[in-house]
mmCIF file of N, CA and C in Angstrom:
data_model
loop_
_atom_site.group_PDB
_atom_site.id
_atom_site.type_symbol
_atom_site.label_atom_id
_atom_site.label_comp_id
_atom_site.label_asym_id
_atom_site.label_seq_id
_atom_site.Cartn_x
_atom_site.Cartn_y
_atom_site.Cartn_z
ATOM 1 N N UNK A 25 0.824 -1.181 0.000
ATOM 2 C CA UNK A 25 0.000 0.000 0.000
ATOM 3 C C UNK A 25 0.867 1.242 0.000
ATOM 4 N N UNK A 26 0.786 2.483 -0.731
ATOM 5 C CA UNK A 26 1.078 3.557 -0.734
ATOM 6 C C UNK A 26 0.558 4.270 0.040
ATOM 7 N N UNK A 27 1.416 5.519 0.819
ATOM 8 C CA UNK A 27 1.101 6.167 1.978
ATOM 9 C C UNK A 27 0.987 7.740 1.492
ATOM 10 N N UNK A 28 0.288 8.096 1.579
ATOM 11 C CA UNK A 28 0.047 9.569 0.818
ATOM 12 C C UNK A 28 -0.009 10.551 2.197
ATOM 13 N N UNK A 29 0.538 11.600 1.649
ATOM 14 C CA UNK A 29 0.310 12.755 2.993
ATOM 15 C C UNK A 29 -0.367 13.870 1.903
ATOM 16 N N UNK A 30 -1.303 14.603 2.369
ATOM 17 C CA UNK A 30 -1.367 16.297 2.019
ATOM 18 C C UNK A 30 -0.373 16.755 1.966
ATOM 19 N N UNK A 31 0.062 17.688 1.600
ATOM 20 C CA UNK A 31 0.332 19.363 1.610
ATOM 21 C C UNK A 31 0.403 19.637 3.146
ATOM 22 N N UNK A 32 1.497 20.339 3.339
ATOM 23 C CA UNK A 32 2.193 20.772 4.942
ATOM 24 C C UNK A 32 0.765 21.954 5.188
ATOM 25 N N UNK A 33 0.056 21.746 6.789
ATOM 26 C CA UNK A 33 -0.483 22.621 7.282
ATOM 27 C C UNK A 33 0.372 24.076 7.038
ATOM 28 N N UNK A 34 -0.421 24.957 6.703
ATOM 29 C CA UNK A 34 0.123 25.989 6.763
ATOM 30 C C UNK A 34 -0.555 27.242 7.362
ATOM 31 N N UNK A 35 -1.583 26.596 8.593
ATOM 32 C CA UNK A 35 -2.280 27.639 9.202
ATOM 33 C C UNK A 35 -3.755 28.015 8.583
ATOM 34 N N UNK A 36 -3.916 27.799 7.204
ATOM 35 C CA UNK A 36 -4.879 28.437 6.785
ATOM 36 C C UNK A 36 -6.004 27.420 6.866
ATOM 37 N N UNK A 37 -7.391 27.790 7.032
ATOM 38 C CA UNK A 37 -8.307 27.147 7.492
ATOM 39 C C UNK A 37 -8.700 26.452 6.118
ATOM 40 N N UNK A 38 -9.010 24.960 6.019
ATOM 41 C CA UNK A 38 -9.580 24.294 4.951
ATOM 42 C C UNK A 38 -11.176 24.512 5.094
ATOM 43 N N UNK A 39 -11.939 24.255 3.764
ATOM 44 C CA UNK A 39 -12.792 24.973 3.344
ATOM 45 C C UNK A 39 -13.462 23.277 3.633
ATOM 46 N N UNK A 40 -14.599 23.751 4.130
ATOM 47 C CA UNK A 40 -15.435 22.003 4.008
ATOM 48 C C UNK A 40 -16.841 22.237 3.754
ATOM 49 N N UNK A 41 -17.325 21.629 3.025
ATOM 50 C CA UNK A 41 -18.665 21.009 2.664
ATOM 51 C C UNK A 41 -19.437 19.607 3.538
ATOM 52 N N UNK A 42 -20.265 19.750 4.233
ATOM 53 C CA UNK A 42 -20.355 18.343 5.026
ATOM 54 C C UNK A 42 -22.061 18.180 5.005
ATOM 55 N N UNK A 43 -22.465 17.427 4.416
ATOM 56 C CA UNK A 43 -23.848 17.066 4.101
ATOM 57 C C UNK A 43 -24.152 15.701 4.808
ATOM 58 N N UNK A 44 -25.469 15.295 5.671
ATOM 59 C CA UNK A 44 -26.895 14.989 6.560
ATOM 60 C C UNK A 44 -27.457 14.650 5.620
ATOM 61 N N UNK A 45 -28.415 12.828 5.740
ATOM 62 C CA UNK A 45 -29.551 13.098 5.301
ATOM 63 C C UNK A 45 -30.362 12.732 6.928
ATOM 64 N N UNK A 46 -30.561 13.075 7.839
ATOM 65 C CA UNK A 46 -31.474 12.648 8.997
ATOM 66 C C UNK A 46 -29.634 12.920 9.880
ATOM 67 N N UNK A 47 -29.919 11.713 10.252
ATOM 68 C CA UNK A 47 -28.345 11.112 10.869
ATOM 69 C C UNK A 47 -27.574 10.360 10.707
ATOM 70 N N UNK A 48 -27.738 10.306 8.909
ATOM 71 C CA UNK A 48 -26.929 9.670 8.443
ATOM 72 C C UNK A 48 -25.802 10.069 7.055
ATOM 73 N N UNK A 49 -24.395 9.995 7.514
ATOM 74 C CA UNK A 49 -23.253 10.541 7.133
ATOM 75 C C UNK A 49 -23.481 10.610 5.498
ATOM 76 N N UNK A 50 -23.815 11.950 4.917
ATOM 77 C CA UNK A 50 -23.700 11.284 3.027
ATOM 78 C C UNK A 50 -22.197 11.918 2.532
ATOM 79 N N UNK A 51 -21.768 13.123 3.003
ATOM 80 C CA UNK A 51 -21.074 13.797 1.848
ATOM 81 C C UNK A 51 -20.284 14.531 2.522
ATOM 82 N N UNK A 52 -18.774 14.595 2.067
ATOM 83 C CA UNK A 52 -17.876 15.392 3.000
ATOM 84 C C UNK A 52 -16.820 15.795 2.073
ATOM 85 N N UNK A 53 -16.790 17.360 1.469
ATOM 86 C CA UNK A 53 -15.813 17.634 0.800
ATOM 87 C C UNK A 53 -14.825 18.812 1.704
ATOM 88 N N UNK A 54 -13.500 18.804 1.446
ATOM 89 C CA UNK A 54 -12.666 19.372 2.269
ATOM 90 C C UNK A 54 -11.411 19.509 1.046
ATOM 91 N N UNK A 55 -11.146 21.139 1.227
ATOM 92 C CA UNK A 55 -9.845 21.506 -0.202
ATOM 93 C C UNK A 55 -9.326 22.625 0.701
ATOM 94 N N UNK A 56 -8.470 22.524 0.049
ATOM 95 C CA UNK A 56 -7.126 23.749 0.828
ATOM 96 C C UNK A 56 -7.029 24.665 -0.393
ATOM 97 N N UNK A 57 -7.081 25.651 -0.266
ATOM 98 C CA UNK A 57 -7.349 26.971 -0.949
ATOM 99 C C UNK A 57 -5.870 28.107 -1.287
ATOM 100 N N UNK A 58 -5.663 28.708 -1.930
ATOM 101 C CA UNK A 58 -4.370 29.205 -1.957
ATOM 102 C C UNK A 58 -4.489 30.117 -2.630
ATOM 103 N N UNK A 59 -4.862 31.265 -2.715
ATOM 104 C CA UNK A 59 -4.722 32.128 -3.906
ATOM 105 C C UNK A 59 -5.469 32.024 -4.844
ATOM 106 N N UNK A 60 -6.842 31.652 -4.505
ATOM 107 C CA UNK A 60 -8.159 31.070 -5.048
ATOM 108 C C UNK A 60 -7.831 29.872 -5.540
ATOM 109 N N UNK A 61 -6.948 28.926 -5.631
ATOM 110 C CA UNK A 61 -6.942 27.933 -6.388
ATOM 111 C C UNK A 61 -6.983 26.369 -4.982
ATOM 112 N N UNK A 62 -7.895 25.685 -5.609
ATOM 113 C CA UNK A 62 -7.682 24.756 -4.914
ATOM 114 C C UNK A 62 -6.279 23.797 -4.969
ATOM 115 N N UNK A 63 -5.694 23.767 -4.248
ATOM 116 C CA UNK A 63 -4.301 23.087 -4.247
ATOM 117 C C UNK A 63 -4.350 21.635 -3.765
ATOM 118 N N UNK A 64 -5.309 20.924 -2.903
ATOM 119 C CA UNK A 64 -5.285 19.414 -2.191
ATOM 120 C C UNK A 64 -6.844 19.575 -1.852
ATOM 121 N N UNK A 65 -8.104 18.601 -2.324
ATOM 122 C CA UNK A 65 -8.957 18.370 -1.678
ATOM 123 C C UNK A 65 -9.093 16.871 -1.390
ATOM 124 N N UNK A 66 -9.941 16.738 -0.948
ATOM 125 C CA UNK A 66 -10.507 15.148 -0.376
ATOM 126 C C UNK A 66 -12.002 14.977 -0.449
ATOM 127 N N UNK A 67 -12.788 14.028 -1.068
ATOM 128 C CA UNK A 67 -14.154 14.028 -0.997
ATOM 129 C C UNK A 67 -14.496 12.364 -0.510
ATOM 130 N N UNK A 68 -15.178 12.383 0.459
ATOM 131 C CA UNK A 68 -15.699 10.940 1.256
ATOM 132 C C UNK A 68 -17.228 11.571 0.846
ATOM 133 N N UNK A 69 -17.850 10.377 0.425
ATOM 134 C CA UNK A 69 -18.949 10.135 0.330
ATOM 135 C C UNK A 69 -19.994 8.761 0.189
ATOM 136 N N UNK A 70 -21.105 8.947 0.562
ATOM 137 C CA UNK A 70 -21.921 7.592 0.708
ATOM 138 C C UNK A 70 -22.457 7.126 -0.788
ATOM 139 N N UNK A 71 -22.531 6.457 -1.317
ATOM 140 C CA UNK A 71 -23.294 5.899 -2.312
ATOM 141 C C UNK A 71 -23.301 4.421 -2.832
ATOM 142 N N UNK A 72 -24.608 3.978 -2.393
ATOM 143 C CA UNK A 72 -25.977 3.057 -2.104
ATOM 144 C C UNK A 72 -25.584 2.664 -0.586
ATOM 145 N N UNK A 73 -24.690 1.677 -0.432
ATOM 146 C CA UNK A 73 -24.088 0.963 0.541
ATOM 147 C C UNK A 73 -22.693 0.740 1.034
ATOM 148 N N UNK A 74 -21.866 1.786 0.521
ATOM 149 C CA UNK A 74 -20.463 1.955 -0.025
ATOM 150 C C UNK A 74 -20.656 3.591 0.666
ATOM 151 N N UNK A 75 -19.039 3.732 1.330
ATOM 152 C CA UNK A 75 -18.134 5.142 1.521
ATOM 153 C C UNK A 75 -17.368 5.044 0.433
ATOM 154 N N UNK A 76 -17.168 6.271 -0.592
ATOM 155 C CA UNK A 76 -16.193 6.301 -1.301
ATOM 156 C C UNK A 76 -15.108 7.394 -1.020
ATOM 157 N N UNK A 77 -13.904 7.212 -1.350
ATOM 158 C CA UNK A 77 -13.157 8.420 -1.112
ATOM 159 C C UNK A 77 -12.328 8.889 -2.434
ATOM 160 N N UNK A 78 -12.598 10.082 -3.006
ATOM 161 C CA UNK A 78 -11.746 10.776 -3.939
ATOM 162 C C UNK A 78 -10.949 11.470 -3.983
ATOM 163 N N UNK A 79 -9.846 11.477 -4.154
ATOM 164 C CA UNK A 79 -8.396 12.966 -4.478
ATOM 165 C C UNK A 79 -8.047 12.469 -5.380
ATOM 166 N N UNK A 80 -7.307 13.486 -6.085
ATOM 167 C CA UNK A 80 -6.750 14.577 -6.690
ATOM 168 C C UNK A 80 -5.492 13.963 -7.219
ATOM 169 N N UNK A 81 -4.815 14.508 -5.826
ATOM 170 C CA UNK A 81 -2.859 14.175 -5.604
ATOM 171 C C UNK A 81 -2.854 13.101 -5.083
ATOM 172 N N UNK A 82 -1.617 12.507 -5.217
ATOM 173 C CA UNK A 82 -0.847 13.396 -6.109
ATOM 174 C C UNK A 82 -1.240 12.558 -7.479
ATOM 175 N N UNK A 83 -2.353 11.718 -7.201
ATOM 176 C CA UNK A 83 -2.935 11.103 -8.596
ATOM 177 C C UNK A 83 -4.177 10.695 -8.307
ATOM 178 N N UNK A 84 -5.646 10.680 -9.256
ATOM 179 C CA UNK A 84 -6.953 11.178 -9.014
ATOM 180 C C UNK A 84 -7.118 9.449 -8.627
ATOM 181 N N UNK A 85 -7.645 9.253 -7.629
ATOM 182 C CA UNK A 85 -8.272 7.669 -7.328
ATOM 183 C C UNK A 85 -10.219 7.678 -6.793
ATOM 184 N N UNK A 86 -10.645 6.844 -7.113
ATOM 185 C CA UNK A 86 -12.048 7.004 -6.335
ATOM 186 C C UNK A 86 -12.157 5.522 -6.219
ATOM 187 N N UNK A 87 -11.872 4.943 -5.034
ATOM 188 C CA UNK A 87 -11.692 3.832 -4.041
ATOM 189 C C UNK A 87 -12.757 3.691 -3.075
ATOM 190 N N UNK A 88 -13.284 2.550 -2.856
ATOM 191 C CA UNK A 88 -14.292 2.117 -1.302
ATOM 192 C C UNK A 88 -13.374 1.913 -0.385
ATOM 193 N N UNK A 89 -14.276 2.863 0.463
ATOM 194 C CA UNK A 89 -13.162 2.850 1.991
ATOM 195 C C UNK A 89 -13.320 1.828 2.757
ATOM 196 N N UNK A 90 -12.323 1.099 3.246
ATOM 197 C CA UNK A 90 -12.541 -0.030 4.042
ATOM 198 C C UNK A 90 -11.875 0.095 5.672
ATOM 199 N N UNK A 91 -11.584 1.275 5.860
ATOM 200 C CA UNK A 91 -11.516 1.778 7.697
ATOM 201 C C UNK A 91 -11.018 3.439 7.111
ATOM 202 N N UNK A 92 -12.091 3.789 7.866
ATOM 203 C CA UNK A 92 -12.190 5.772 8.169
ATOM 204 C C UNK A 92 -11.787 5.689 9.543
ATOM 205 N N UNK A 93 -11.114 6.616 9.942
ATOM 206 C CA UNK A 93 -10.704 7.304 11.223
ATOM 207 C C UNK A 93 -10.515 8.929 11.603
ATOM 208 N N UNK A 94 -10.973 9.530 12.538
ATOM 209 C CA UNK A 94 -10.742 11.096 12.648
ATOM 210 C C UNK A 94 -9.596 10.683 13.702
ATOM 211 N N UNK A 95 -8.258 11.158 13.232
ATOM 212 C CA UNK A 95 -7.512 10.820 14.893
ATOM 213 C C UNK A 95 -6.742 12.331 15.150
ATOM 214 N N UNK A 96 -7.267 13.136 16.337
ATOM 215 C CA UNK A 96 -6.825 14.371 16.367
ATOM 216 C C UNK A 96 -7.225 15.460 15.203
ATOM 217 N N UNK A 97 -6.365 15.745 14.897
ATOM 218 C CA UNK A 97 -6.718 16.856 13.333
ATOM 219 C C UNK A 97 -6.180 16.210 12.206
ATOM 220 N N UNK A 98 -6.105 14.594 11.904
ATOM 221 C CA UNK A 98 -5.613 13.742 10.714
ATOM 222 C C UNK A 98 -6.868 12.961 10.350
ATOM 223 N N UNK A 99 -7.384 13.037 9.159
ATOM 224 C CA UNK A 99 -8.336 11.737 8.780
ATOM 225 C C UNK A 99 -7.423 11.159 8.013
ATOM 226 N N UNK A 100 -7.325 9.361 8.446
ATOM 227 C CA UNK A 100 -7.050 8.330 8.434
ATOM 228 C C UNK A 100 -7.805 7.271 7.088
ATOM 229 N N UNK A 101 -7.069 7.237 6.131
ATOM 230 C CA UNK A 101 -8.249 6.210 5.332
ATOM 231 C C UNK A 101 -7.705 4.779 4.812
ATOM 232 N N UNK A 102 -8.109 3.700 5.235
ATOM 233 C CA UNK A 102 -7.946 2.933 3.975
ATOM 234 C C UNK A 102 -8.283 2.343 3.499
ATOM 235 N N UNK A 103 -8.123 2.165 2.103
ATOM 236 C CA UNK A 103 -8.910 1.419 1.271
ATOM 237 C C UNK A 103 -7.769 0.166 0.576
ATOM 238 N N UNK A 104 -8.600 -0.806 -0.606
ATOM 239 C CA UNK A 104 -8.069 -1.590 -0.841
ATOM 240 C C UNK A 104 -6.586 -1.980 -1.310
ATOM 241 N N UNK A 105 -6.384 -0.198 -1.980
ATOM 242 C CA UNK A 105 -5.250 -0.387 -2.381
ATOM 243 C C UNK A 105 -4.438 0.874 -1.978
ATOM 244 N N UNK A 106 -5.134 1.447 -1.256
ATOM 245 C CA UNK A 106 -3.751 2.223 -0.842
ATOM 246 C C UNK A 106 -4.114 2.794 1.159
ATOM 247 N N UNK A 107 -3.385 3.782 1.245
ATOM 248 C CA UNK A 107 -3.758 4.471 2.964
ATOM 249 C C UNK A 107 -2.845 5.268 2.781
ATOM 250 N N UNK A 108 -3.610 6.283 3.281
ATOM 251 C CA UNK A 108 -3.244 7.741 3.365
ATOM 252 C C UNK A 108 -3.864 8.844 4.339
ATOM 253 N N UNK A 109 -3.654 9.757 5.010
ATOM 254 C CA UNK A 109 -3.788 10.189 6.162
ATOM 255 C C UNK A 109 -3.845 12.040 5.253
ATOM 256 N N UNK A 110 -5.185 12.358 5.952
ATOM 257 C CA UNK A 110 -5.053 13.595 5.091
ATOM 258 C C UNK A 110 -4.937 14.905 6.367
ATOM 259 N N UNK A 111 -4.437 15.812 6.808
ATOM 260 C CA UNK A 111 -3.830 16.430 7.924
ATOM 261 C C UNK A 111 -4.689 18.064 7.571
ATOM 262 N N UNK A 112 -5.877 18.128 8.809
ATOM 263 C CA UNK A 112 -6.984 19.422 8.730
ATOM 264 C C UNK A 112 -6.292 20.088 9.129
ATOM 265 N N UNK A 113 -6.951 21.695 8.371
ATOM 266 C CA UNK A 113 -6.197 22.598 9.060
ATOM 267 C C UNK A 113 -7.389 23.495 9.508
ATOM 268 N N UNK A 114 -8.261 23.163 10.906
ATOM 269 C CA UNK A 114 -9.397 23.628 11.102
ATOM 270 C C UNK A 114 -9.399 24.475 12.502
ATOM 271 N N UNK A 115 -10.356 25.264 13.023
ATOM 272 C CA UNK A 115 -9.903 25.250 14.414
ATOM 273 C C UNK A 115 -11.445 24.376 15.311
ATOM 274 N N UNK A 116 -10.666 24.822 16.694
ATOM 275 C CA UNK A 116 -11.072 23.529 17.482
ATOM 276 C C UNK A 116 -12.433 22.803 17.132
ATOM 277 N N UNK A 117 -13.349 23.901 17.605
ATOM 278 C CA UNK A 117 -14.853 24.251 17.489
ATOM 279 C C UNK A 117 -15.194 23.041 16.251
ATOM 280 N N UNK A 118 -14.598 23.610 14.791
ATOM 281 C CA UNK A 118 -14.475 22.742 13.612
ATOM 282 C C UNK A 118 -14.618 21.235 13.493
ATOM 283 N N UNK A 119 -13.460 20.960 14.432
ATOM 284 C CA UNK A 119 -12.743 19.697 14.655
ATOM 285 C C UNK A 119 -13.597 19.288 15.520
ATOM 286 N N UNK A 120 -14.038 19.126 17.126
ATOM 287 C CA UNK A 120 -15.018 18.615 17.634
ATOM 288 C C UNK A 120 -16.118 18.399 16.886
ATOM 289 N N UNK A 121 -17.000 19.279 16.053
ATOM 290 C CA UNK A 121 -17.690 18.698 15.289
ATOM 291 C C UNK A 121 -17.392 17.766 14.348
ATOM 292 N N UNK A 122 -16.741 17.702 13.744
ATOM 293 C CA UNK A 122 -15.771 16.573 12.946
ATOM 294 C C UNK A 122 -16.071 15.528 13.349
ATOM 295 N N UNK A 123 -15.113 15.154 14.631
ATOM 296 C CA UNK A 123 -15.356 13.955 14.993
ATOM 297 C C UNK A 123 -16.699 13.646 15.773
ATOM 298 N N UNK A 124 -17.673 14.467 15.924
ATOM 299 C CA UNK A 124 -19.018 14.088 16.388
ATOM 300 C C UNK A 124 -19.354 13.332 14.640
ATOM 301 N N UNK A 125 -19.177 14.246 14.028
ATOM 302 C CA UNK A 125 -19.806 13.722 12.238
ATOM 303 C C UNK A 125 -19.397 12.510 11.846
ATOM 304 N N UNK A 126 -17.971 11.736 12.076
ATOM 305 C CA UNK A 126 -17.370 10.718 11.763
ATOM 306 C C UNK A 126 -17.958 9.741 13.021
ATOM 307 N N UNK A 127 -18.696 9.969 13.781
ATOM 308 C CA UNK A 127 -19.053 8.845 14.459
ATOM 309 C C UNK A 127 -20.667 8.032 13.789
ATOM 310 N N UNK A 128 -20.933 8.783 12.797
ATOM 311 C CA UNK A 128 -22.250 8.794 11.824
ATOM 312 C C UNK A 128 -21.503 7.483 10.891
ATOM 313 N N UNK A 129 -20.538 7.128 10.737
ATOM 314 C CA UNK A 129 -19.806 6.981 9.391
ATOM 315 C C UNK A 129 -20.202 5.444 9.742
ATOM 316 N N UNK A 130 -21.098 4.856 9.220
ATOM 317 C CA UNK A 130 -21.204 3.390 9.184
ATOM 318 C C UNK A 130 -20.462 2.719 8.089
ATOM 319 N N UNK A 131 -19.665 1.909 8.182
ATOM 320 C CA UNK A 131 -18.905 0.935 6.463
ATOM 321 C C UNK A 131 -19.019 -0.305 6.724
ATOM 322 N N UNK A 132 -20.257 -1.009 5.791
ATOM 323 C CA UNK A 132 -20.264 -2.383 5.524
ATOM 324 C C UNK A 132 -18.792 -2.867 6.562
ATOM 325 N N UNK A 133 -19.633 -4.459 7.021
ATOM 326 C CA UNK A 133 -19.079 -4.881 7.299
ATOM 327 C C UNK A 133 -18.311 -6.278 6.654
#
């Protein structure tokens, strides 16, 4: 498996999208911003019975996740063929909700 990191925190707050249908986890987009340009995003999302996860960098994959984790300010992913750890740059407030949201995250067992 290949180990992917983001782009070095650099203080600036990542931009997130995080979509509910009731209380259950559908849609979570998160990009780091730079001079209007998106430079690193990440998109986890539900569809039928499946989490999928998509990026970018440093090459475009859209993989079923087979263990999600929020650990601190790092989401943790892996899937079949690779794991990679993507590093928020949020503040606290942000992040507690975060990991309230990732406790929604049901994945086939």
């Amino acid at each position: 498996m290949d180990k992917w990191k983001n782009i070095k925190s650099n203080n600036d707050l990542d931009k997130i999208d995080l979509f509910f249908t009731g209380n259950k986890f559908e849609h979570l987009y998160i990009s780091k911003v730079k001079n209007y340009n998106v430079i690193d995003s990440i998109r986890i999302f539900n569809e039928e019975v499946q989490y999928f996860v998509v990026k970018n960098k440093p090459q475009f994959i859209k993989e079923v996740i087979r263990e999600i984790s929020l650990c601190d300010d790092c989401i943790k992913i892996d899937t079949e063929s690779n794991s990679f750890n993507y590093k928020l740059d949020v503040n606290n407030n942000v992040l507690s909700f975060l990991h309230s949201a990732f406790k929604l995250i049901e994945l086939p067992k």
